[in-house]
Every structure is written in structure tokens, then in C-alpha cells.
């Protein structure tokens, strides 16, 4: 099969390499000329624009977008659409909001697959987990590519109609937030608690047979090994948050309680301010109702 890949960053480049390794052909485009040149070195055919990529693909185009979610997806689709027809297939492998994917699927001249991608840059060797929404025929048509990009045939599946792939990935990310929070709280108690523990040794022991073993726990072990058991100079500021916010918004709309996911999202937002107004007010209110001493900033 011949696949066009647009967006050759951390994730798109892995798509290129795994599809080439599986014996398919790749035509590659990115705004970055260096990224295109590097993909060409790896064996892809370089394109110098979205239109050029479309021309090089001929009929029955198969195209994978791996650009940042949001405006870049719409800009790419605007450039692509004049070159597409109903026999073509476009996959959006990024973290797009599922409702945008539904709208894009309706507007796109090609069959549109929304594909949640999990595994991160480590997927270069292992392959990804792919959660796909959209027409069955397009999913079947793209199966050789999904087999190559995923861990194998068991690493991808069609979740359902348009939007369902990105919906499942959104919830996946909510679970990811809550799991990180749970590991974080457990290790914080161990770090602050009554025994002098080597947290890397704890994580390694848990990773070997414990009920709570997981890839995230392996990454905890790696973090303690590389940064030190006190995490060295790693800051307590957590970036990101959009997919977790969407998960909580959807849970509110569906009236499904997700307190753990919400709490981990709130913890993330809270990490961005070191001078919390709510804590300062609580400090002052204790004086108001109990004449408790107010801690002042210059003390
Ligand atoms: N990193 C991760 O662990 C995961 C990421 N994702 C999702 O995958 C998608 C890609 O992420 P990632 O690879 O990490 O991002 P990167 O920023 O590493 O790569 C994105 C690439 O797309 C290029 N690009 C941006 N706009 C356009 C455009 N209009 N046309 C062509 N190329 C463009 C960028 O070029 P330039 O740098 O020059 O702007 C960059 O090379 C995102 O939606 C992300 O949320 C999903 C799962 C895991
Ligand atoms: O999808 C992912 C992992 O599964 C990406 O790494 C994503 O960026 C994580 O979300 P956030 O940026 O909110 O931490």
C-alpha cells in the first residue's frame, strides 16, 4: 500500500518508520523541511506541500494526519479536500476532540477515520494501541497500515461510528490522569512516611508480580532511576490538561461521576499556581472565626 503521512514529529515519524518497515510505500510532508528530509533519508518519498503529496498518491488515496490537534488539522484538511473523493481515506491519528472529528467526517470529501493513538514515542519499537471510529469499509481498507502502526492485529479495533475513536481515546487519557495521580500519592506517602525507602526498589518490586504493576509504574521506576529517588530538580508543575478537561466535561454532560479523574485534573491545575488564593483566604478566615494566628508572607 502507498500511504501519505502529514506531520512528521514525535508520533508521525513513528508512523512513517513502522509503515516502511512493514514493506509499504510512504509519501511524507511536514511544515518542517528538516523533518521531510529526515523521513526521505529513512526511505519515504518527500513532498513539498499538501497538494504535492496528494498528486504523488494518485487514485484511492490513503492519508494519515499526525499534526497537532486543533487548527493544524483543519488547515491540512482545507488544503487536502480539493484533491479528495469518496474512494479516498483520511485518518486523523492525533488527539482531536471527538465532536470536531464528527464535524470533519461530515465535511470531508473522503471517508474519515478518527483514530485515538496510545503508546507515545515508546511505540516506535512496540507499536501503538489504536482506537478507530468511522466507516467499516475504510477501516477494513486501512487494516494493513493499522497492523503495521499498532502492536499488531490485536493492537487496533474499530470502536464504532464517526467520533468513537477519539471519544475512547479521550476517556483513556482521563484514566491516564487518575492512574498517575494514584501512583503519585502512594509514592509521596512512601517518600514522606516513617521508613527510609528506596522508591526505585519499591517500584521495581511492585512491577514484578504486584497487583498494581503497569507501564506507568515502569515509568515511575525509570523516573526514580534517572532522576534520583527524590526526583532531583523535577518541578511540581504539570502541563497539558486538554484531554482530561474534555473527559470531565463529557462526564458532567452524561451525569456520570468521575471524581478521581476530576481530582487529578484539579491537582494539575493547582500545580500551576504557587500562591493559591483559596489557601490564603482559608488562612485569613481561620482568624475571622477563631482568632487563630494569620501566617503572613514576610514571616
Ligand atoms: N506525543 C505523544 O505522546 C502523543 C501525541 N498524540 C497526538 O499526536 C499528535 C501529534 O503529536 P506529536 O507528534 O507529539 O507532535 P509534534 O509536535 O512532535 O509533531 C507535530 C508535527 O506536525 C507538524 N505540523 C504542524 N502543523 C502542520 C501542518 N499544518 N501541516 C504539516 N505539518 C504540520 C509540526 O511541524 P512544526 O514543528 O514545524 O510546527 C511537527 O513536525 C497530536 O495531536 C498529539 O496530541 C497522541 C498520543 C501520544
Ligand atoms: O495522549 C497522550 C498520551 O496518551 C499525550 O501524551 C497527551 O499529550 C497527554 O495529555 P496531556 O497533554 O493532557 O498530558
Coordinates of C-alpha atoms and ligand atoms in Angstrom, one line a residue:
X1 CA 0.0 0.0 0.0
X2 CA 1.0 3.6 -0.5
X3 CA 0.4 5.9 2.5
X4 CA 0.7 9.7 2.7
X5 CA 1.7 10.9 6.1
X6 CA 1.3 14.6 7.1
X7 CA 3.0 15.7 10.3
X8 CA 6.4 14.1 11.0
X9 CA 7.0 15.0 14.6
X10 CA 7.4 12.6 17.6
X11 CA 4.4 10.5 16.6
X12 CA 4.1 10.9 12.8
X13 CA 7.7 9.9 12.3
X14 CA 7.0 6.6 14.0
X15 CA 4.0 6.0 11.7
X16 CA 6.4 6.5 8.7
X17 CA 9.1 4.2 10.1
X18 CA 6.7 1.4 11.0
X19 CA 4.8 1.5 7.7
X20 CA 8.0 1.5 5.7
X21 CA 9.3 -1.4 7.9
X22 CA 6.2 -3.4 7.0
X23 CA 7.0 -3.0 3.3
X24 CA 4.6 -0.3 2.3
X25 CA 5.4 3.0 0.5
X26 CA 5.2 6.4 2.2
X27 CA 4.9 9.9 0.8
X28 CA 5.7 12.3 3.6
X29 CA 5.0 16.0 4.3
X30 CA 5.6 18.4 7.2
X31 CA 5.9 22.1 7.5
X32 CA 9.5 21.5 8.7
X33 CA 11.8 20.8 5.7
X34 CA 14.2 19.1 8.1
X35 CA 11.5 16.6 9.1
X36 CA 10.7 15.9 5.5
X37 CA 14.4 15.4 4.6
X38 CA 14.8 13.0 7.6
X39 CA 11.8 11.0 6.5
X40 CA 13.2 10.8 3.0
X41 CA 16.5 9.5 4.4
X42 CA 14.5 6.8 6.1
X43 CA 13.0 5.8 2.7
X44 CA 9.9 7.9 2.3
X45 CA 9.1 9.9 -0.9
X46 CA 9.3 13.6 0.1
X47 CA 6.5 16.0 -0.8
X48 CA 6.9 19.8 -0.6
X49 CA 3.2 20.7 0.1
X50 CA -0.1 19.0 0.9
X51 CA -1.1 19.4 -2.8
X52 CA 2.2 17.8 -3.9
X53 CA 1.6 14.9 -1.5
X54 CA -1.9 14.4 -2.9
X55 CA -0.6 14.4 -6.5
X56 CA 2.0 11.8 -5.7
X57 CA -0.6 9.4 -4.2
X58 CA -2.7 9.0 -7.4
X59 CA -6.1 7.4 -7.1
X60 CA -7.6 5.8 -4.0
X61 CA -5.5 8.0 -1.7
X62 CA -4.7 6.7 1.9
X63 CA -3.6 9.6 4.1
X64 CA -2.6 9.7 7.8
X65 CA -2.6 13.1 9.6
X66 CA -0.3 13.3 12.7
X67 CA -0.3 17.1 13.2
X68 CA -1.2 18.9 16.5
X69 CA -4.9 18.7 17.4
X70 CA -6.9 21.8 16.5
X71 CA -6.2 24.4 13.8
X72 CA -3.5 22.4 12.1
X73 CA -6.0 19.6 11.4
X74 CA -8.5 22.0 9.8
X75 CA -5.8 23.8 7.8
X76 CA -4.5 20.5 6.5
X77 CA -8.0 19.3 5.6
X78 CA -8.7 22.6 3.8
X79 CA -5.6 22.0 1.7
X80 CA -6.4 18.4 1.1
X81 CA -10.1 18.5 0.3
X82 CA -9.9 19.7 -3.3
X83 CA -7.8 16.6 -4.1
X84 CA -10.1 14.1 -2.4
X85 CA -13.1 12.0 -3.4
X86 CA -15.3 9.3 -1.8
X87 CA -12.9 6.4 -2.6
X88 CA -10.1 8.1 -0.6
X89 CA -9.5 7.6 3.2
X90 CA -8.1 10.1 5.6
X91 CA -7.0 9.1 9.2
X92 CA -6.6 11.7 11.9
X93 CA -4.3 9.9 14.4
X94 CA -3.9 12.9 16.8
X95 CA -5.7 13.8 20.0
X96 CA -8.7 15.7 18.4
X97 CA -11.9 16.4 20.2
X98 CA -14.4 13.7 19.2
X99 CA -17.1 16.3 18.3
X100 CA -14.7 18.1 15.9
X101 CA -14.0 14.7 14.4
X102 CA -17.7 14.1 13.7
X103 CA -17.9 17.5 12.0
X104 CA -14.8 16.9 10.0
X105 CA -16.1 13.5 8.9
X106 CA -19.3 15.1 7.7
X107 CA -17.4 17.8 5.8
X108 CA -14.6 15.7 4.3
X109 CA -14.9 14.5 0.7
X110 CA -13.1 11.3 1.6
X111 CA -14.0 8.6 4.2
X112 CA -12.7 9.9 7.5
X113 CA -11.4 7.8 10.4
X114 CA -10.8 9.3 13.8
X115 CA -8.0 7.3 15.4
X116 CA -7.0 7.6 19.1
X117 CA -3.3 6.7 19.4
X118 CA -1.8 5.5 22.6
X119 CA 1.7 4.4 23.4
X120 CA 3.7 7.6 23.0
X121 CA 7.2 7.7 21.5
X122 CA 7.9 4.3 23.1
X123 CA 5.6 3.0 20.4
X124 CA 8.5 3.2 17.9
X125 CA 9.5 -0.3 18.9
X126 CA 6.4 -1.8 20.4
X127 CA 3.7 -0.3 18.1
X128 CA 0.7 1.7 19.3
X129 CA -2.8 0.9 20.6
X130 CA -5.2 2.4 18.1
X131 CA -8.9 3.2 18.8
X132 CA -10.7 3.9 15.5
X133 CA -14.1 5.4 14.6
X134 CA -15.7 5.7 11.2
X135 CA -17.0 3.7 8.2
X136 CA -16.3 -0.1 8.4
X137 CA -15.1 -0.3 4.7
X138 CA -12.5 2.4 5.3
X139 CA -11.3 0.6 8.5
X140 CA -11.0 -2.6 6.5
X141 CA -9.2 -0.9 3.7
X142 CA -6.6 0.6 6.1
X143 CA -6.1 -2.6 8.1
X144 CA -2.6 -3.4 6.6
X145 CA -1.5 0.1 7.8
X146 CA -3.1 -0.3 11.2
X147 CA -1.4 -3.7 11.6
X148 CA 1.9 -2.0 10.9
X149 CA 1.4 1.1 13.1
X150 CA -0.2 -0.8 16.0
X151 CA 1.4 -3.6 18.1
X152 CA -0.2 -5.9 15.5
X153 CA -3.7 -7.0 14.7
X154 CA -4.8 -7.1 18.3
X155 CA -3.5 -3.5 18.8
X156 CA -6.3 -1.8 16.9
X157 CA -10.0 -2.1 16.6
X158 CA -13.0 -0.2 15.2
X159 CA -14.8 1.3 18.1
X160 CA -17.9 2.4 16.1
X161 CA -19.2 5.3 14.1
X162 CA -17.5 8.6 13.5
X163 CA -16.1 10.2 16.6
X164 CA -16.0 7.0 18.7
X165 CA -12.2 6.5 18.2
X166 CA -11.4 9.9 19.6
X167 CA -14.1 9.5 22.3
X168 CA -12.5 6.3 23.6
X169 CA -9.0 8.0 23.5
X170 CA -10.4 11.0 25.5
X171 CA -11.6 8.7 28.2
X172 CA -8.3 6.7 28.0
X173 CA -6.5 10.0 28.8
X174 CA -8.8 10.6 31.8
X175 CA -7.9 7.2 33.2
X176 CA -4.2 8.0 32.5
X177 CA -4.5 11.2 34.7
X178 CA -6.1 9.3 37.5
X179 CA -3.6 6.5 37.4
X180 CA -0.7 9.0 37.5
X181 CA -2.3 10.7 40.5
X182 CA -2.8 7.4 42.4
X183 CA 0.9 6.4 41.8
X184 CA 2.0 9.9 42.7
X185 CA 0.0 9.9 46.0
X186 CA 1.3 6.5 47.0
X187 CA 4.9 7.3 46.3
X188 CA 4.5 10.7 48.1
X189 CA 3.3 8.9 51.3
X190 CA 6.2 6.5 51.0
X191 CA 8.7 9.4 50.5
X192 CA 7.3 11.4 53.4
X193 CA 6.4 8.4 55.6
X194 CA 8.1 6.7 58.5
X195 CA 10.6 4.4 56.7
X196 CA 13.7 5.5 54.7
X197 CA 12.7 3.8 51.4
X198 CA 14.4 3.4 48.1
X199 CA 11.5 4.2 45.8
X200 CA 13.1 2.8 42.8
X201 CA 13.4 -0.6 44.6
X202 CA 9.7 -0.3 45.7
X203 CA 8.6 0.4 42.1
X204 CA 10.8 -2.5 40.8
X205 CA 9.3 -4.9 43.3
X206 CA 5.8 -3.8 42.5
X207 CA 6.5 -4.2 38.8
X208 CA 7.4 -7.8 39.4
X209 CA 4.1 -9.5 40.0
X210 CA 2.2 -6.9 42.1
X211 CA -1.5 -6.3 41.6
X212 CA -0.7 -2.6 40.6
X213 CA 2.1 -3.4 38.1
X214 CA 1.7 -1.4 34.8
X215 CA 3.6 0.5 32.1
X216 CA 3.1 3.8 34.1
X217 CA 4.6 2.1 37.1
X218 CA 7.6 1.0 35.0
X219 CA 7.9 4.7 34.0
X220 CA 7.9 5.6 37.7
X221 CA 10.8 3.1 38.2
X222 CA 12.6 4.7 35.3
X223 CA 12.0 8.2 36.7
X224 CA 13.4 7.3 40.1
X225 CA 16.4 5.6 38.4
X226 CA 17.2 8.5 36.2
X227 CA 16.3 11.5 38.5
X228 CA 17.0 10.0 41.9
X229 CA 14.6 8.7 44.4
X230 CA 13.7 12.3 45.5
X231 CA 13.1 13.2 41.8
X232 CA 16.1 15.7 41.9
X233 CA 15.2 19.0 40.3
X234 CA 12.0 18.0 38.7
X235 CA 9.5 20.8 39.2
X236 CA 6.0 20.3 40.7
X237 CA 4.3 21.9 37.7
X238 CA 2.2 19.7 35.4
X239 CA 1.4 21.0 31.9
X240 CA -1.2 19.6 29.4
X241 CA -4.7 19.1 30.6
X242 CA -7.0 19.5 27.5
X243 CA -8.0 15.8 27.1
X244 CA -8.6 15.5 30.8
X245 CA -10.8 18.6 30.7
X246 CA -12.8 17.2 27.9
X247 CA -13.3 13.9 29.8
X248 CA -14.7 15.8 32.8
X249 CA -16.9 18.0 30.7
X250 CA -18.4 14.9 29.0
X251 CA -18.9 13.2 32.3
X252 CA -20.8 16.2 33.6
X253 CA -22.9 16.2 30.5
X254 CA -23.7 12.5 30.8
X255 CA -24.1 12.8 34.6
X256 CA -21.5 10.1 35.2
X257 CA -19.5 10.6 38.4
X258 CA -15.7 10.7 37.7
X259 CA -14.3 12.0 41.0
X260 CA -10.9 10.5 40.6
X261 CA -10.4 11.9 37.1
X262 CA -11.7 15.3 38.2
X263 CA -9.4 15.3 41.2
X264 CA -6.3 14.5 39.2
X265 CA -7.2 17.3 36.7
X266 CA -7.8 19.7 39.6
X267 CA -4.4 18.7 41.0
X268 CA -2.8 19.5 37.7
X269 CA -4.4 23.0 37.5
X270 CA -3.4 23.6 41.1
X271 CA 0.2 22.7 40.4
X272 CA 0.4 25.8 38.2
X273 CA 0.0 28.4 41.0
X274 CA 2.3 28.5 44.0
X275 CA 0.3 31.3 45.7
X276 CA -3.2 29.9 45.8
X277 CA -5.9 32.5 46.6
X278 CA -8.2 29.8 48.2
X279 CA -5.5 28.8 50.7
X280 CA -4.7 32.4 51.6
X281 CA -8.4 33.1 52.1
X282 CA -8.7 30.0 54.3
X283 CA -5.7 31.2 56.3
X284 CA -7.4 34.6 56.9
X285 CA -10.9 33.1 57.6
X286 CA -9.4 31.0 60.5
X287 CA -8.6 34.3 62.1
X288 CA -12.1 35.5 61.3
X289 CA -13.9 32.7 63.1
X290 CA -11.4 31.6 65.6
X291 CA -8.9 34.4 66.1
X292 CA -6.2 31.9 65.0
X293 CA -2.9 33.5 64.1
X294 CA -2.6 34.6 60.4
X295 CA 0.6 33.4 58.8
X296 CA 2.0 36.4 56.8
X297 CA 4.1 36.3 53.7
X298 CA 7.1 38.0 55.1
X299 CA 7.2 35.8 58.2
Ligands
LIG1 N1 3.5 12.8 22.0 C1 2.6 11.9 22.4 O1 3.0 11.1 23.4 C2 1.3 11.7 21.8 C3 0.7 12.6 20.9 N2 -0.5 12.4 20.4 C4 -1.1 13.3 19.5 O2 -0.5 13.1 18.2 C5 -0.5 14.4 17.5 C6 1.0 14.7 17.1 O3 1.7 14.8 18.3 P1 3.3 14.8 18.3 O4 3.9 14.0 17.2 O5 3.7 14.6 19.7 O6 3.5 16.4 18.0 P2 4.9 17.1 17.4 O7 4.8 18.5 17.8 O8 6.1 16.3 17.8 O9 4.8 16.9 15.8 C7 3.8 17.6 15.1 C8 4.4 17.8 13.7 O10 3.4 18.3 12.8 C9 4.0 19.4 12.1 N3 2.9 20.3 11.7 C10 2.2 21.2 12.4 N4 1.2 21.8 11.7 C11 1.3 21.2 10.5 C12 0.6 21.4 9.2 N5 -0.4 22.3 9.1 N6 1.0 20.6 8.2 C13 2.0 19.8 8.3 N7 2.7 19.5 9.4 C14 2.4 20.3 10.5 C15 4.9 20.1 13.1 O11 5.8 20.9 12.4 P3 6.4 22.2 13.2 O12 7.2 21.6 14.4 O13 7.4 22.8 12.2 O14 5.3 23.0 13.6 C16 5.5 18.8 13.7 O15 6.6 18.4 13.0 C17 -1.1 15.4 18.5 O16 -2.5 15.5 18.2 C18 -0.9 14.8 19.8 O17 -1.8 15.2 20.8 C19 -1.2 11.2 20.7 C20 -0.7 10.3 21.6 C21 0.5 10.4 22.2
LIG2 O1 -2.3 11.3 24.5 C1 -1.3 11.3 25.1 C2 -0.9 10.2 25.9 O2 -1.8 9.2 25.9 C3 -0.4 12.5 25.0 O3 0.8 12.4 25.6 C4 -1.1 13.7 25.6 O4 -0.4 14.9 25.3 C5 -1.4 13.6 27.1 O5 -2.3 14.5 27.5 P1 -1.9 15.8 28.3 O6 -1.1 16.7 27.3 O7 -3.1 16.4 28.8 O8 -1.0 15.4 29.4

